[in-house]
PDB file of C-alpha atoms in Angstrom:
ATOM      1  CA  MET A   7     -12.784   1.236  -3.227  1.00 88.00           C
ATOM      2  CA  ALA A   8      -8.975   1.191  -3.416  1.00 91.00           C
ATOM      3  CA  TRP A   9      -8.763   1.593   0.364  1.00 89.00           C
ATOM      4  CA  ARG A  10     -10.996  -1.449   0.909  1.00 93.00           C
ATOM      5  CA  VAL A  11      -8.825  -3.484  -1.472  1.00 96.00           C
ATOM      6  CA  ALA A  12      -5.734  -2.367   0.467  1.00 95.00           C
ATOM      7  CA  ASP A  13      -7.428  -3.406   3.727  1.00 93.00           C
ATOM      8  CA  VAL A  14      -8.179  -6.859   2.334  1.00 96.00           C
ATOM      9  CA  VAL A  15      -4.630  -7.296   1.011  1.00 97.00           C
ATOM     10  CA  MET A  16      -3.085  -6.194   4.303  1.00 96.00           C
ATOM     11  CA  LEU A  17      -5.509  -8.365   6.269  1.00 96.00           C
ATOM     12  CA  ALA A  18      -4.313 -11.387   4.293  1.00 97.00           C
ATOM     13  CA  ALA A  19      -0.665 -10.362   4.741  1.00 97.00           C
ATOM     14  CA  PHE A  20      -1.008  -9.894   8.507  1.00 96.00           C
ATOM     15  CA  CYS A  21      -2.824 -13.224   8.911  1.00 97.00           C
ATOM     16  CA  PHE A  22      -0.132 -15.000   6.875  1.00 97.00           C
ATOM     17  CA  SER A  23       2.582 -13.280   8.922  1.00 95.00           C
ATOM     18  CA  ALA A  24       0.985 -14.396  12.186  1.00 94.00           C
ATOM     19  CA  VAL A  25       0.767 -18.005  10.992  1.00 94.00           C
ATOM     20  CA  VAL A  26       4.396 -18.267   9.871  1.00 94.00           C
ATOM     21  CA  GLN A  27       5.657 -16.969  13.225  1.00 92.00           C
ATOM     22  CA  VAL A  28       4.668 -20.210  14.954  1.00 87.00           C
ATOM     23  CA  ASN A  29       8.185 -21.680  14.687  1.00 87.00           C
ATOM     24  CA  ASP A  30       9.922 -18.500  15.873  1.00 85.00           C
ATOM     25  CA  PRO A  31      11.625 -18.681  19.314  1.00 85.00           C
ATOM     26  CA  ASP A  32       9.788 -15.546  20.482  1.00 84.00           C
ATOM     27  CA  SER A  33       6.640 -16.114  18.472  1.00 90.00           C
ATOM     28  CA  LEU A  34       4.017 -14.904  20.960  1.00 92.00           C
ATOM     29  CA  PRO A  35       4.757 -11.143  20.742  1.00 90.00           C
ATOM     30  CA  TRP A  36       5.007 -11.299  16.955  1.00 91.00           C
ATOM     31  CA  ILE A  37       1.746 -13.226  16.633  1.00 94.00           C
ATOM     32  CA  ALA A  38       0.043 -10.723  18.944  1.00 94.00           C
ATOM     33  CA  LEU A  39       1.338  -7.798  16.894  1.00 94.00           C
ATOM     34  CA  TYR A  40       0.306  -9.244  13.529  1.00 95.00           C
ATOM     35  CA  THR A  41      -3.070 -10.391  14.868  1.00 96.00           C
ATOM     36  CA  SER A  42      -3.759  -6.925  16.287  1.00 95.00           C
ATOM     37  CA  ALA A  43      -2.932  -5.381  12.922  1.00 95.00           C
ATOM     38  CA  ALA A  44      -5.297  -7.866  11.246  1.00 96.00           C
ATOM     39  CA  VAL A  45      -8.027  -6.853  13.709  1.00 95.00           C
ATOM     40  CA  ALA A  46      -7.423  -3.210  12.772  1.00 94.00           C
ATOM     41  CA  CYS A  47      -7.960  -4.149   9.112  1.00 95.00           C
ATOM     42  CA  ILE A  48     -11.165  -6.018   9.963  1.00 95.00           C
ATOM     43  CA  LEU A  49     -12.485  -3.058  11.941  1.00 94.00           C
ATOM     44  CA  ALA A  50     -11.699  -0.744   9.024  1.00 92.00           C
ATOM     45  CA  LEU A  51     -13.523  -3.045   6.609  1.00 94.00           C
ATOM     46  CA  LEU A  52     -16.554  -3.079   8.903  1.00 94.00           C
ATOM     47  CA  GLY A  53     -16.482   0.699   9.241  1.00 91.00           C
ATOM     48  CA  ARG A  54     -16.053   0.451  13.004  1.00 89.00           C
ATOM     49  CA  TRP A  55     -12.459   1.613  13.351  1.00 81.00           C
ATOM     50  CA  HIS A  56     -11.242   4.432  15.539  1.00 86.00           C
ATOM     51  CA  TRP A  57      -7.903   6.121  14.914  1.00 89.00           C
ATOM     52  CA  GLY A  58      -6.789   5.345  18.471  1.00 92.00           C
ATOM     53  CA  PHE A  59      -6.483   1.596  17.913  1.00 92.00           C
ATOM     54  CA  PRO A  60      -3.997   1.673  15.014  1.00 91.00           C
ATOM     55  CA  ALA A  61      -2.186   4.629  16.614  1.00 94.00           C
ATOM     56  CA  GLY A  62      -1.777   2.687  19.862  1.00 94.00           C
ATOM     57  CA  LEU A  63      -0.680  -0.370  17.931  1.00 94.00           C
ATOM     58  CA  ALA A  64       1.939   1.672  16.071  1.00 95.00           C
ATOM     59  CA  ALA A  65       3.172   3.271  19.297  1.00 96.00           C
ATOM     60  CA  GLY A  66       3.452  -0.114  20.994  1.00 93.00           C
ATOM     61  CA  ALA A  67       5.313  -1.572  18.016  1.00 94.00           C
ATOM     62  CA  ALA A  68       7.719   1.390  17.963  1.00 96.00           C
ATOM     63  CA  ILE A  69       8.446   1.029  21.681  1.00 95.00           C
ATOM     64  CA  TRP A  70       8.981  -2.699  21.301  1.00 91.00           C
ATOM     65  CA  ALA A  71      11.250  -2.145  18.269  1.00 92.00           C
ATOM     66  CA  ALA A  72      13.329   0.372  20.229  1.00 94.00           C
ATOM     67  CA  ARG A  73      13.624  -2.145  23.059  1.00 92.00           C
ATOM     68  CA  ILE A  74      14.858  -5.017  20.888  1.00 88.00           C
ATOM     69  CA  ALA A  75      16.999  -2.919  18.498  1.00 91.00           C
ATOM     70  CA  PRO A  76      20.210  -3.235  20.569  1.00 91.00           C
ATOM     71  CA  ARG A  77      20.033  -7.039  20.287  1.00 87.00           C
ATOM     72  CA  VAL A  78      19.711  -6.806  16.503  1.00 83.00           C
ATOM     73  CA  VAL A  79      22.704  -4.571  15.868  1.00 75.00           C
TER      74      VAL A  79
END
């Protein structure tokens, strides 16, 4: 039960995060990332998730973060 509550909370957080990125200069990648995470939450709530989807999402986010990290520092 606690896991389902966490999925719902994170689903709401990811949807909110995707919406507020609209005014960002590079909003499209951020919206895609947050929307994909929201889809992972939906799939988990429906019981149709596979570990590969969130793992691939995490790997893609880590690669992207490593790519943009030099511009942040």
